[in-house]
PDB file of C-alpha atoms in Angstrom:
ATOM      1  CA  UNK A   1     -12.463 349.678 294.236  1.00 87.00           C
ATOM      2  CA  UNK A   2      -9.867 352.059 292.774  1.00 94.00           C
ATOM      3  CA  UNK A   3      -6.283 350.620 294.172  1.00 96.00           C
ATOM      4  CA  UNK A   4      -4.180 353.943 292.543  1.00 97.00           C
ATOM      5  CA  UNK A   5      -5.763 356.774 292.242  1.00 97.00           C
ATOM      6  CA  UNK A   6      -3.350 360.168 290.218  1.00 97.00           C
ATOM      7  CA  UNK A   7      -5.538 363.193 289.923  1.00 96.00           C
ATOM      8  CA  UNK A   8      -3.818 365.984 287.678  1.00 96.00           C
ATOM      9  CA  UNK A   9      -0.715 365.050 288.169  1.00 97.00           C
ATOM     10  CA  UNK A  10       2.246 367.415 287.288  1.00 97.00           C
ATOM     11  CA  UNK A  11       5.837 367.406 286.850  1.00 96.00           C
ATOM     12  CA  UNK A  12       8.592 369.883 285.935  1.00 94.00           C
ATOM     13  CA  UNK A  13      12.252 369.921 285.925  1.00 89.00           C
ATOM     14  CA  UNK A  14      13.250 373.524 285.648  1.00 89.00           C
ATOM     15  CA  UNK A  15      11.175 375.031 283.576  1.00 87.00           C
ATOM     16  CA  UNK A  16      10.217 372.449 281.392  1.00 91.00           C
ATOM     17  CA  UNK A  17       6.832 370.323 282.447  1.00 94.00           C
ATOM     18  CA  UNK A  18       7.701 366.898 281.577  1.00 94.00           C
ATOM     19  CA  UNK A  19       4.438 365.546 282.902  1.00 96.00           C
ATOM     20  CA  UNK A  20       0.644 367.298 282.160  1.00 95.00           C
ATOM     21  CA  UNK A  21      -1.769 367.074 284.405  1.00 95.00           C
ATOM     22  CA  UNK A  22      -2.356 363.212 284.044  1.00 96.00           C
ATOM     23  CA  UNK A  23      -5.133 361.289 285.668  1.00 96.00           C
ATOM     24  CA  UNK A  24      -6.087 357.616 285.905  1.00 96.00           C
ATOM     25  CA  UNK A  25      -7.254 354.823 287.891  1.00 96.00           C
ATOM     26  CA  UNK A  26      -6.584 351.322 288.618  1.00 96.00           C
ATOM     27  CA  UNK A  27      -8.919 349.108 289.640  1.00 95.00           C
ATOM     28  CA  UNK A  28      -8.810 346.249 292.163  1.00 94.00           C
ATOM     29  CA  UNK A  29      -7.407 342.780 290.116  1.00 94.00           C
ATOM     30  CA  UNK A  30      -6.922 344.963 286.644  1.00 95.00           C
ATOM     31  CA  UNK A  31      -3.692 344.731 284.436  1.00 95.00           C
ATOM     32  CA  UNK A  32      -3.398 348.533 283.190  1.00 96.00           C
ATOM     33  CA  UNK A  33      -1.110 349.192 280.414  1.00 94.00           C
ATOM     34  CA  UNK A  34       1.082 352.437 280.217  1.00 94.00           C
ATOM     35  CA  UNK A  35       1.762 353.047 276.726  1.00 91.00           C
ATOM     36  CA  UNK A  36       3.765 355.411 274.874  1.00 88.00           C
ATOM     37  CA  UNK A  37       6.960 355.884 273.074  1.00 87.00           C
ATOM     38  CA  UNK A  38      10.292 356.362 274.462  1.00 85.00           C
ATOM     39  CA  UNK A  39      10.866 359.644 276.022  1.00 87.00           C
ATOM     40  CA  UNK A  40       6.634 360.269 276.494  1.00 90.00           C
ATOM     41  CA  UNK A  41       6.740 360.449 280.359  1.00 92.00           C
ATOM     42  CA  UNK A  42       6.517 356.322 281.373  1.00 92.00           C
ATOM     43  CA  UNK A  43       9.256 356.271 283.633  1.00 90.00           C
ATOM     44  CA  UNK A  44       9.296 359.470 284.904  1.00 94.00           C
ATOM     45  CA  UNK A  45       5.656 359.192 286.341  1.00 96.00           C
ATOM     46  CA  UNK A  46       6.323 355.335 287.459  1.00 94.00           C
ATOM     47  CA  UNK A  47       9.346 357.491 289.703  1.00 94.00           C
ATOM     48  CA  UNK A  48       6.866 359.292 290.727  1.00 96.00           C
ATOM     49  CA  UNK A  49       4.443 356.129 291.938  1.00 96.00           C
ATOM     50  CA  UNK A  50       7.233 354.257 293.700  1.00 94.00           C
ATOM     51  CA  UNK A  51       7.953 357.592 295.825  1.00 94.00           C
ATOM     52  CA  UNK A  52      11.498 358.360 294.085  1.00 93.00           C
ATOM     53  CA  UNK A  53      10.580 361.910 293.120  1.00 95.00           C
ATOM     54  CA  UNK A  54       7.548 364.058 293.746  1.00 95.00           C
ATOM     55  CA  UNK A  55       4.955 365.876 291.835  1.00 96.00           C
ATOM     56  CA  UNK A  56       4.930 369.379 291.761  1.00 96.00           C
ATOM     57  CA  UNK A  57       1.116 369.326 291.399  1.00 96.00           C
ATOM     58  CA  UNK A  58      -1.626 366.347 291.981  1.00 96.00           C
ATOM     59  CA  UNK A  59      -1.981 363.518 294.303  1.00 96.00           C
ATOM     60  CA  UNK A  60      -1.634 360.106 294.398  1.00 97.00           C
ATOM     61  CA  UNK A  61      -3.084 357.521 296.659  1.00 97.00           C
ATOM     62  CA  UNK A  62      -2.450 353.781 296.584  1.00 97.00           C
ATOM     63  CA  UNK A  63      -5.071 351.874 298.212  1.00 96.00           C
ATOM     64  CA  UNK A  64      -6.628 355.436 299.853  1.00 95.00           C
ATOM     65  CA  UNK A  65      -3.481 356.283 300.894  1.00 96.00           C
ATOM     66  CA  UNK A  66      -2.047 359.774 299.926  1.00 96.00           C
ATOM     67  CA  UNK A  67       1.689 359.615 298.918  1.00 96.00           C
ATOM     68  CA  UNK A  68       2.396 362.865 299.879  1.00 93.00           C
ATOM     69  CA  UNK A  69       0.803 363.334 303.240  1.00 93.00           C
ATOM     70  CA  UNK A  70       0.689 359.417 304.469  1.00 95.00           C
ATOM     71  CA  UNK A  71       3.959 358.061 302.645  1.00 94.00           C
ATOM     72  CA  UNK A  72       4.468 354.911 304.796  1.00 93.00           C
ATOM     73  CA  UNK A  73       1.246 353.163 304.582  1.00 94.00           C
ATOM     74  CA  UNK A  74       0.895 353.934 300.795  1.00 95.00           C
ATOM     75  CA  UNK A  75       3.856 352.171 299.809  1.00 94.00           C
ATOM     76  CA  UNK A  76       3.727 349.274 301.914  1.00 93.00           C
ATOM     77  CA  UNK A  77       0.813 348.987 300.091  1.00 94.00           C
ATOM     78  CA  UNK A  78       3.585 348.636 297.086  1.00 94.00           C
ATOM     79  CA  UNK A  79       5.302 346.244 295.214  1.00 93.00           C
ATOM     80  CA  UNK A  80       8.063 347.264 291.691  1.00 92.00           C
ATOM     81  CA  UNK A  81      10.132 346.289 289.421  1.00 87.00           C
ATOM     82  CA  UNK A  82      11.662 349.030 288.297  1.00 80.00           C
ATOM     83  CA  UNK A  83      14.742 348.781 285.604  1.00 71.00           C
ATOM     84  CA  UNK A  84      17.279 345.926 286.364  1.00 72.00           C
ATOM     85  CA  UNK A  85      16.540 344.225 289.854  1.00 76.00           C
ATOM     86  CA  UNK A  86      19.381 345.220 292.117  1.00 82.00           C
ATOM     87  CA  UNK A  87      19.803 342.539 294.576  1.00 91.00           C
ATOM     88  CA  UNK A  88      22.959 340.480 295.926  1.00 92.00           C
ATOM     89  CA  UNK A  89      25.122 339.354 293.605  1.00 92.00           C
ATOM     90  CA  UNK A  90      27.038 337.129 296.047  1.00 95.00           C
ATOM     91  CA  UNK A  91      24.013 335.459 297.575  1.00 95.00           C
ATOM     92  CA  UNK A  92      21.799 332.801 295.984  1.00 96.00           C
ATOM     93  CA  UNK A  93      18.654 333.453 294.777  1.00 95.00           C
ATOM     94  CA  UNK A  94      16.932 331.843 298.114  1.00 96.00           C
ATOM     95  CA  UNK A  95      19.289 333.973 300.270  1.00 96.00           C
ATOM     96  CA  UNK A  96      17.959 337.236 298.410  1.00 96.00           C
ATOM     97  CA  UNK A  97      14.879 336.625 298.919  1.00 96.00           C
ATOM     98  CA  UNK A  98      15.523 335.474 302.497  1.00 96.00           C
ATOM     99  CA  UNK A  99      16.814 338.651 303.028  1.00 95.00           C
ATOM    100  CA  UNK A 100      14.186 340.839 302.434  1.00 94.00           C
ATOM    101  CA  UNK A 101      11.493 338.826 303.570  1.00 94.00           C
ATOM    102  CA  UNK A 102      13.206 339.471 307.048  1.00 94.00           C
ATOM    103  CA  UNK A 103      13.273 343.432 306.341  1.00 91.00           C
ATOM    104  CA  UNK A 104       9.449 342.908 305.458  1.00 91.00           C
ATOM    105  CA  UNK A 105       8.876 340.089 308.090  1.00 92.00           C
ATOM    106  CA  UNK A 106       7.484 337.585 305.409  1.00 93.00           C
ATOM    107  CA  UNK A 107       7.058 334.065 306.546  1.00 94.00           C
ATOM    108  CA  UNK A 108       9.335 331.140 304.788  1.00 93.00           C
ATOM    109  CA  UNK A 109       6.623 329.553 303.953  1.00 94.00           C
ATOM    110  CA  UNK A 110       5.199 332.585 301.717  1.00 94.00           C
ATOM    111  CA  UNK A 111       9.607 332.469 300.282  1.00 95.00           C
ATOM    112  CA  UNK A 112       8.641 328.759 299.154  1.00 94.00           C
ATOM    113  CA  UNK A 113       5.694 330.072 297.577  1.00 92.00           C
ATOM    114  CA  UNK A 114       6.914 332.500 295.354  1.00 93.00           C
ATOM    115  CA  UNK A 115       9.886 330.482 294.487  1.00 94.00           C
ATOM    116  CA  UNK A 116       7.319 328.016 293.113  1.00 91.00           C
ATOM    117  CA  UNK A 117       5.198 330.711 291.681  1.00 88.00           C
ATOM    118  CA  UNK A 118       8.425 332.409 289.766  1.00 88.00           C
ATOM    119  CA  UNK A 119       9.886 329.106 288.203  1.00 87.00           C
ATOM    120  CA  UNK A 120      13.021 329.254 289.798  1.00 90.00           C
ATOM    121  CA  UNK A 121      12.753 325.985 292.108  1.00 92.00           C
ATOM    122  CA  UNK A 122      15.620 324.219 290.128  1.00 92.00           C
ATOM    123  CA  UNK A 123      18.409 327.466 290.527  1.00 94.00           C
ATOM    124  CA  UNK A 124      17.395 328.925 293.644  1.00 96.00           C
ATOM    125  CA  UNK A 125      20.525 328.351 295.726  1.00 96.00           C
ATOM    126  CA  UNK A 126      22.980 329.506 293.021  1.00 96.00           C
ATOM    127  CA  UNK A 127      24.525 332.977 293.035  1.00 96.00           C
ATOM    128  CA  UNK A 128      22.463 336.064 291.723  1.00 94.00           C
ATOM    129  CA  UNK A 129      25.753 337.006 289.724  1.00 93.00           C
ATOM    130  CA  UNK A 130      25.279 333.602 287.687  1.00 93.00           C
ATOM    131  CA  UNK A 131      21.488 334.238 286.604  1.00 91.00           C
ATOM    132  CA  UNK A 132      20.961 334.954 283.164  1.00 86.00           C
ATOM    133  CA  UNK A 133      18.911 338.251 282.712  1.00 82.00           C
ATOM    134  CA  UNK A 134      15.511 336.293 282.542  1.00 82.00           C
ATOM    135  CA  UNK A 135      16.668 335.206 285.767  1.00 87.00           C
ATOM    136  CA  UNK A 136      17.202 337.949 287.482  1.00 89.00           C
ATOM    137  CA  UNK A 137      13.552 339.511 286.085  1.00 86.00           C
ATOM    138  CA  UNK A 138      11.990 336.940 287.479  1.00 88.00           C
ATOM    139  CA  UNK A 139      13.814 336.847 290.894  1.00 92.00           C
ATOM    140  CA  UNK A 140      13.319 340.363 291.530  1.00 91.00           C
ATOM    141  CA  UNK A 141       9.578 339.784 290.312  1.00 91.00           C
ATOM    142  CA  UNK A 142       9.560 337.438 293.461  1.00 93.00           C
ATOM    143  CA  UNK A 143      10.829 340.101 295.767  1.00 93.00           C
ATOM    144  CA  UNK A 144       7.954 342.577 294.780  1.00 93.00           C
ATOM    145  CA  UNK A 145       5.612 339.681 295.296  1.00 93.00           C
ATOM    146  CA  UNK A 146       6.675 338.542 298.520  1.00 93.00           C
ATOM    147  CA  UNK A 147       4.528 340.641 301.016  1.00 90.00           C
ATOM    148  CA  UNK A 148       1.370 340.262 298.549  1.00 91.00           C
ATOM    149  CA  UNK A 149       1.248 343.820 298.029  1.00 94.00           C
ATOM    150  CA  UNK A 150      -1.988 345.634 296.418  1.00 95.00           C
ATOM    151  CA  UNK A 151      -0.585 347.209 293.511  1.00 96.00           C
ATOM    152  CA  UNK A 152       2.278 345.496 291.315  1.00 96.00           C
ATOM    153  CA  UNK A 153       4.473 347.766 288.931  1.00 95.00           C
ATOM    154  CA  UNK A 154       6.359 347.139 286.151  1.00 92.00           C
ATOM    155  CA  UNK A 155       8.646 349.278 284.519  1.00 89.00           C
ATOM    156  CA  UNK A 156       8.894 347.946 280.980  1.00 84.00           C
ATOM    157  CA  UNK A 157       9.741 344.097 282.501  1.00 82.00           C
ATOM    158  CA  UNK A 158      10.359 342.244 279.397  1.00 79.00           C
ATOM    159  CA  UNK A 159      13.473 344.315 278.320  1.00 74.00           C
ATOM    160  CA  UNK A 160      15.829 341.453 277.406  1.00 69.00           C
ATOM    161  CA  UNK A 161      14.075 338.277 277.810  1.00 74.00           C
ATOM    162  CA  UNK A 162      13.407 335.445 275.009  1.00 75.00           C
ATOM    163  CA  UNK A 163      10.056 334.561 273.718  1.00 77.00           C
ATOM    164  CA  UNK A 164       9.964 331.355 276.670  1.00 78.00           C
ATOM    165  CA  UNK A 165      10.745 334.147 279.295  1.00 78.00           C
ATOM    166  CA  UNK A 166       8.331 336.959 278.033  1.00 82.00           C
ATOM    167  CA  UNK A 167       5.386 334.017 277.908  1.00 83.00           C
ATOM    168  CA  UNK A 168       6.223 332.660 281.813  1.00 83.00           C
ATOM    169  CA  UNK A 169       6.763 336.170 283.183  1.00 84.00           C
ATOM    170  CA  UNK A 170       3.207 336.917 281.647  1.00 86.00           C
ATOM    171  CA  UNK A 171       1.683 333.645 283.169  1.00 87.00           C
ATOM    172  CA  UNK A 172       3.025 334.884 286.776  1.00 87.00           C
ATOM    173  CA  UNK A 173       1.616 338.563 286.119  1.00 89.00           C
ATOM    174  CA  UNK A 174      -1.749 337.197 284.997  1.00 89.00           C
ATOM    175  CA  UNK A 175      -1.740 334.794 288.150  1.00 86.00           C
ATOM    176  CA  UNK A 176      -1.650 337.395 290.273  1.00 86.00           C
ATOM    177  CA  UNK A 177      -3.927 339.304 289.256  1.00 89.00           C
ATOM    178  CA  UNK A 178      -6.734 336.774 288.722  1.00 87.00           C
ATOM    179  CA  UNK A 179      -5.824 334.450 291.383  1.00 84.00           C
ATOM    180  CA  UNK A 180      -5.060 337.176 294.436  1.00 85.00           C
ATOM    181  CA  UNK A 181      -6.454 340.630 292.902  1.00 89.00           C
ATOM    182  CA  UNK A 182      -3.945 342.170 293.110  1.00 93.00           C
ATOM    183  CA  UNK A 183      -3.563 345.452 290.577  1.00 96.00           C
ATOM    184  CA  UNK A 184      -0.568 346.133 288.177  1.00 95.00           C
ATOM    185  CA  UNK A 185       0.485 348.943 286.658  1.00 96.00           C
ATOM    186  CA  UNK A 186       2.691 347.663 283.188  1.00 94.00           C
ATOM    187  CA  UNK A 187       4.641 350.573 282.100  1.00 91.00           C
ATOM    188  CA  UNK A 188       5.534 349.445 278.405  1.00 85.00           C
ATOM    189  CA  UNK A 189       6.326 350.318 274.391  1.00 80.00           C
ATOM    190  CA  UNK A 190       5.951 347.300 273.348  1.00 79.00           C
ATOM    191  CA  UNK A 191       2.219 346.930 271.666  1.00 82.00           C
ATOM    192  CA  UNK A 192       2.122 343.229 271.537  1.00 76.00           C
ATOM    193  CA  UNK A 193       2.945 342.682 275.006  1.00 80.00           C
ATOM    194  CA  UNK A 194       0.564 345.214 275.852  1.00 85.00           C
ATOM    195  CA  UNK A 195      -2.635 343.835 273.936  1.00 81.00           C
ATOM    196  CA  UNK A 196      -1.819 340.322 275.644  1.00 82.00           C
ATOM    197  CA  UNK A 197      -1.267 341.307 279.314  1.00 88.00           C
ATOM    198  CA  UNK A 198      -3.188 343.930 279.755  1.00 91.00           C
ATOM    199  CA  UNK A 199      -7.200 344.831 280.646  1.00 90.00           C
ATOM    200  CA  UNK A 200      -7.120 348.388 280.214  1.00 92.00           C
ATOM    201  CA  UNK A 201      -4.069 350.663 278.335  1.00 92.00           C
ATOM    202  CA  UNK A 202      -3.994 354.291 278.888  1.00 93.00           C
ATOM    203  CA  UNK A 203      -1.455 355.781 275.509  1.00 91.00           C
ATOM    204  CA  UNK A 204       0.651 358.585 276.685  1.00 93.00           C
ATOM    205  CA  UNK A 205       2.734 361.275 274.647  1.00 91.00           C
ATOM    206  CA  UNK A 206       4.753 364.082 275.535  1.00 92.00           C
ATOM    207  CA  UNK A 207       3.943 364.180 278.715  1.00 94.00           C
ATOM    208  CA  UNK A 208      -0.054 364.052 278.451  1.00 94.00           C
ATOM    209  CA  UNK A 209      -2.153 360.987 278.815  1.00 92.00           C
ATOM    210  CA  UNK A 210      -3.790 360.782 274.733  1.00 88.00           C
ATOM    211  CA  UNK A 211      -6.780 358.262 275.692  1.00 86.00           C
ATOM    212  CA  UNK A 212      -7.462 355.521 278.307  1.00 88.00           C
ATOM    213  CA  UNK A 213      -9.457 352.719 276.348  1.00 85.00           C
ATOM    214  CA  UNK A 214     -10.892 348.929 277.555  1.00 84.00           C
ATOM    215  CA  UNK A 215      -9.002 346.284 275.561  1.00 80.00           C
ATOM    216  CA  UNK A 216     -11.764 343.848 276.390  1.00 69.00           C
ATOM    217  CA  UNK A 217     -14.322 346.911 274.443  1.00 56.00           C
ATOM    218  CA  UNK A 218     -14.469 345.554 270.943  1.00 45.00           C
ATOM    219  CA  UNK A 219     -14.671 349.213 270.110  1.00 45.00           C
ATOM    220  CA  UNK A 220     -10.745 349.567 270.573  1.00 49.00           C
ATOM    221  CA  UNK A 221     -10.839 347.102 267.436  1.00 45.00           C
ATOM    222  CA  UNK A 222     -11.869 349.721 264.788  1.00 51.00           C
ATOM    223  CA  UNK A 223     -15.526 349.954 263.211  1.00 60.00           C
ATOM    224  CA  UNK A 224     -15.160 346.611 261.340  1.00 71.00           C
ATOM    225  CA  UNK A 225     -13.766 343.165 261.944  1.00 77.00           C
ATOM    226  CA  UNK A 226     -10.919 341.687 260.554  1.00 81.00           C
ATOM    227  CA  UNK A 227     -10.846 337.833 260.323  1.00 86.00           C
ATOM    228  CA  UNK A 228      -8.461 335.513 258.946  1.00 88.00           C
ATOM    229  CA  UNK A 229     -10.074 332.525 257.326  1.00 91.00           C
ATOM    230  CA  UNK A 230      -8.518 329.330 255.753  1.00 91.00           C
ATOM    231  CA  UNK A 231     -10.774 326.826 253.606  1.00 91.00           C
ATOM    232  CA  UNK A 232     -10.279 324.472 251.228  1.00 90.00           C
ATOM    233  CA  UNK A 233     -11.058 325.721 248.385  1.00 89.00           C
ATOM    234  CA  UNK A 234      -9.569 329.548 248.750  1.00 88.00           C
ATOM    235  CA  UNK A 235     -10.048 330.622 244.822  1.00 89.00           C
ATOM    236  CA  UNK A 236     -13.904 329.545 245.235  1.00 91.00           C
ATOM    237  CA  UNK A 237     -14.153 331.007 248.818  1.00 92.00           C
ATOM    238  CA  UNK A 238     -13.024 334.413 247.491  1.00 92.00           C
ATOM    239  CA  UNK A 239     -15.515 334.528 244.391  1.00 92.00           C
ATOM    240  CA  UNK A 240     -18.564 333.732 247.188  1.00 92.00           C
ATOM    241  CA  UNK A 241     -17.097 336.264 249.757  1.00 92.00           C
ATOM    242  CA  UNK A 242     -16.338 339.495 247.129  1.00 89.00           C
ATOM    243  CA  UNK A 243     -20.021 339.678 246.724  1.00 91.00           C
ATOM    244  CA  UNK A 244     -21.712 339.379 249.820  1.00 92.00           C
ATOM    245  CA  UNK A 245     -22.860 343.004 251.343  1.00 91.00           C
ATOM    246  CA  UNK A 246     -21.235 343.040 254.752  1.00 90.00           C
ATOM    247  CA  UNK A 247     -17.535 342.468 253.482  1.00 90.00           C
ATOM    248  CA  UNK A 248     -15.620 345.613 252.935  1.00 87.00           C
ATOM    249  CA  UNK A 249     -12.066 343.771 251.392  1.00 86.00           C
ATOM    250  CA  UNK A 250     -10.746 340.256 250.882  1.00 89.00           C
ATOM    251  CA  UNK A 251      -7.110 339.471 250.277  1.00 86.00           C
ATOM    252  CA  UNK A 252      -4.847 336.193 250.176  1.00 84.00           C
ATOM    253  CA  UNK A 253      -1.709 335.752 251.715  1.00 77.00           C
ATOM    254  CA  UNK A 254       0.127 332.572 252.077  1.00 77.00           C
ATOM    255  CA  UNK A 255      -2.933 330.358 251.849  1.00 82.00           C
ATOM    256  CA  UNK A 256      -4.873 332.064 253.846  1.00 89.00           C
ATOM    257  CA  UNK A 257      -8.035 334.759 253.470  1.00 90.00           C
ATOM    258  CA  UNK A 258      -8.138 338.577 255.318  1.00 88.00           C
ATOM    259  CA  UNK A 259     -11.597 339.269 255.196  1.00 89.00           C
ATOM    260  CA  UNK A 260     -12.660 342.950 256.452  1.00 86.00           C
ATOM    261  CA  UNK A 261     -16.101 342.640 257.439  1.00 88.00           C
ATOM    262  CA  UNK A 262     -18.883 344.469 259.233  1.00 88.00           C
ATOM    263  CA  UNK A 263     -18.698 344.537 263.027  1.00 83.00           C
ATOM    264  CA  UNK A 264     -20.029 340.617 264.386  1.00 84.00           C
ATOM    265  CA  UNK A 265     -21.448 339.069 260.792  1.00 89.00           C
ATOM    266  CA  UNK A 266     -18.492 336.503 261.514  1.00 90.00           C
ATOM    267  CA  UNK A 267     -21.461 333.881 261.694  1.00 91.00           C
ATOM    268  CA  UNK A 268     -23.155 335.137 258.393  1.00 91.00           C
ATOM    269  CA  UNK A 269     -19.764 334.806 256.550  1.00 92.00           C
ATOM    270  CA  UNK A 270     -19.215 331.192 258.076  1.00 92.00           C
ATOM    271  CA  UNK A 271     -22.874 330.648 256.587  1.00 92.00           C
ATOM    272  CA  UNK A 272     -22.281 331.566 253.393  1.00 92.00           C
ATOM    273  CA  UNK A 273     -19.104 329.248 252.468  1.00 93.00           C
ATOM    274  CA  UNK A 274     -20.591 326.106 253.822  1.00 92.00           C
ATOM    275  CA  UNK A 275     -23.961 326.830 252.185  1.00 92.00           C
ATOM    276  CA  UNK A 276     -21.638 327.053 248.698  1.00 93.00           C
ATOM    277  CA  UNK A 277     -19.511 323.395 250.163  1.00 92.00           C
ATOM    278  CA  UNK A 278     -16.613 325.250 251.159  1.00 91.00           C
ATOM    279  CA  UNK A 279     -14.921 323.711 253.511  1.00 91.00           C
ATOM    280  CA  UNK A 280     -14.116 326.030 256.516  1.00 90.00           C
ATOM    281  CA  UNK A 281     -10.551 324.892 258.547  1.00 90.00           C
ATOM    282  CA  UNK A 282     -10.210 327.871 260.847  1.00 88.00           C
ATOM    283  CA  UNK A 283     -11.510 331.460 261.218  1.00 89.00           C
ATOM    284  CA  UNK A 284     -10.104 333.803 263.420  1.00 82.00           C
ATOM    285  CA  UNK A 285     -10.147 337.390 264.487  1.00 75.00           C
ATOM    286  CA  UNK A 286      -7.003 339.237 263.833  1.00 70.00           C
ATOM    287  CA  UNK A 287      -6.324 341.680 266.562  1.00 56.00           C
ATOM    288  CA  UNK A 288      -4.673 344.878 265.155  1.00 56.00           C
ATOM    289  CA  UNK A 289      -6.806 347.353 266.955  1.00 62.00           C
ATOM    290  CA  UNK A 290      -4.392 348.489 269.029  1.00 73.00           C
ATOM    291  CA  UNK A 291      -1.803 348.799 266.986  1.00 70.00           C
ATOM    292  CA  UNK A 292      -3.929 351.218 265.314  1.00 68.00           C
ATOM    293  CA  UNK A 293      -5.077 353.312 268.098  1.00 70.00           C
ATOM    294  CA  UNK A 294      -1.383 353.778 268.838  1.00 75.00           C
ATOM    295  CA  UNK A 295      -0.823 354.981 265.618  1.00 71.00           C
ATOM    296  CA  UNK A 296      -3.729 357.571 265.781  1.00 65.00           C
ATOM    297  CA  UNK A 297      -3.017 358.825 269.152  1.00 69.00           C
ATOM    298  CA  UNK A 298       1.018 358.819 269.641  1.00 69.00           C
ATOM    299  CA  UNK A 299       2.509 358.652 265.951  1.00 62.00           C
ATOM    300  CA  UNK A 300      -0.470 361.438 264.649  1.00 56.00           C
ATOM    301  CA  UNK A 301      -2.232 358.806 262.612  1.00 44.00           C
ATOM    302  CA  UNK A 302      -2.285 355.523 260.856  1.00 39.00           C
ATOM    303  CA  UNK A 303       1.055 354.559 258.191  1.00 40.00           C
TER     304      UNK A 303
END
C-alpha cells in the first residue's frame, strides 16, 4: 500500500520552475531517502508535503488523501520534523508534549510512551530552553510521533547532533517503521546517513528526480563486489588472490586487503586462502555503492 503518493509534481516561483514534474511513492513501513545536494529542490518539495506551499501542477495524496482537494484528513494523516523544532522554551519537555497531545487529544499514557521511546525519561521535566540541540531533535521527534501518524518526515534531522545522537535518533526512526509501519520520508545530503537508514533513496538535482533505486538491490552496489579481507598472512594472501580469474584488483591498506571481485564469488575467494593455509580473520563487504550512484547522477559522474 502506497502511504504518499506525488504524481508530476511542479513548482515555480515567478518564472523560474524550481521543481520538475517529480513523482514517487512511499510504501507502507518503508524508510525513503531524499537525496540531493543543497539547493536541488529537498526542502522546497518537503514544504510542499507538510501543506506550507502548494504545487502549481500535480497531486499529492497521503494515505489516499488528496492535499489539495481533502487537506484535513491528509495531514492528520501527518507527522514532521521540519528544520529546528519550535516548541516552548519555558515549559519542560513533558509540558510540551502535554500540550499538544491535548490539541491532538493523545492519551498520557501514549506521552509516557514516547518519552520512553525518545530517550528523554531522565530530562523530561526540565525547560526546553536548557536542552542541548540533540535534545530538542529528539523532543520534537516525540511530538511528530505522538498521534502515531502514517507517514513520518524528516527534513535533514541529524543537522547538529554527535555521533551518540545521530545512532539513537536512527534506532527510534527504524523502530517505527519496523515495529508500527509507519512510512518516513528522510529528506537528506548526507550519503552515509542515507545508506544506513534508509530502504529506498530517490537522488534529486535541480529540481528533477535523477533515479529512484532499492538500497536492499545489490545492483545499487556497482557490477562487482568490493570486500575487505584481513588474514594472517597478507603478503601470501595477495600472491594467491592476484591470480585467481574472478578478482578484478587487490590493494593493502593498513593491514588489511580491498579485493574487487566478481558479483557473489565471496565464497570462492574464502575457498581459495584456506585451501593455501591462510588464515582468514574477517571478510566484509564494503558498501560504497551509493556513494557512487550519487556521484553519477548529481555530481555528472564518478571523481
Amino acid at each position: 500500500m502506497n502511504i504518499l503518493e506525488v504524481s508530476n509534481v511542479k513548482k515555480r516561483l515567478g518564472k523560474r520552475e524550481i521543481i520538475k514534474g517529480i513523482s514517487f511513492n512511499v510504501k507502507e513501513g518503508e524508510i525513503f531517502g531524499f537525496l540531493g545536494p543543497n539547493g536541488a529542490g529537498k526542502t522546497t518539495t518537503i514544504r510542499m508535503l507538510v501543506g506550507l506551499i502548494a504545487p502549481n501542477e500535480g497531486s499529492i495524496k497521503i494515505v489516499g488523501h488528496d492535499l489539495k482537494k481533502d487537506r484535513e484528513k491528509a495531514l492528520s494523516c501527518l507527522g514532521a520534523v521540519v528544520e529546528n523544532p519550535e516548541l516552548y522554551g519555558y515549559l519542560t519537555g513533558r509540558e510540551n508534549l502535554m500540550q499538544i497531545a491535548r490539541i491532538r487529544k493523545v492519551p498520557k499514557k501514549r506521552v509516557d510512551e514516547v518519552i520512553s521511546l525518545i530517550g528523554l525519561e531522565g530530562r523530561i521535566n526540565d525547560k526546553f530552553k536548557k536542552y542541548s540541540l540533540g535534545m530538542k531533535q529528539r523532543l520534537g521527534l516525540g511530538a511528530a510521533l505522538l498521534d502515531n501518524p502514517k507517514l513520518l518526515i524528516l527534513d535533514e534531522p541529524t543537522n547538529g547532533l554527535d555521533p551518540s545522537g545521530i545512532l539513537d535518533f536512527r534506532n527510534i526512526v527504524k523502530k517505527a517503521a519496523k515495529e508500527d509501519g509507519m512510512s518516513v520520508f528522510v529528506s537528506s545530503h548526507i550519503l552515509s546517513e542515507v545508506q544506513q537508514l534508509c530502504d529506498t533513496v530517490a537522488f534529486i538535482n535541480n529540481g528533477e528526480i535523477q533515479s529512484i533505486e532499492n538500497l536492499c538491490d545489490s545492483n545499487i552496489e556497482t557490477k562487482t563486489d568490493t570486500m575487505i579481507v584481513i588474514t594472517t598472512e597478507n603478503n601470501d594472501a595477495i600472491d594467491i588472490i592476484k591470480n585467481l580469474e574472478f578478482v578484478n584488483n587487490i590493494s593493502e591498506d593498513i593491514g588489511a586487503l580491498t579485493v574487487n571481485l566478481n558479483p557473489n564469488s565471496t565464497p570462492q575467494l574464502v575457498e581459495a586462502l584456506v585451501q593455501n593455509n591462510i588464515g582468514v580473520v574477517e571478510v566484509y563487504k564494503k558498501h560504497v555503492g551509493l556513494e557512487q550512484r550519487y556521484m553519477e547522477l548529481v555530481e555528472g559522474g564518478i571523481r
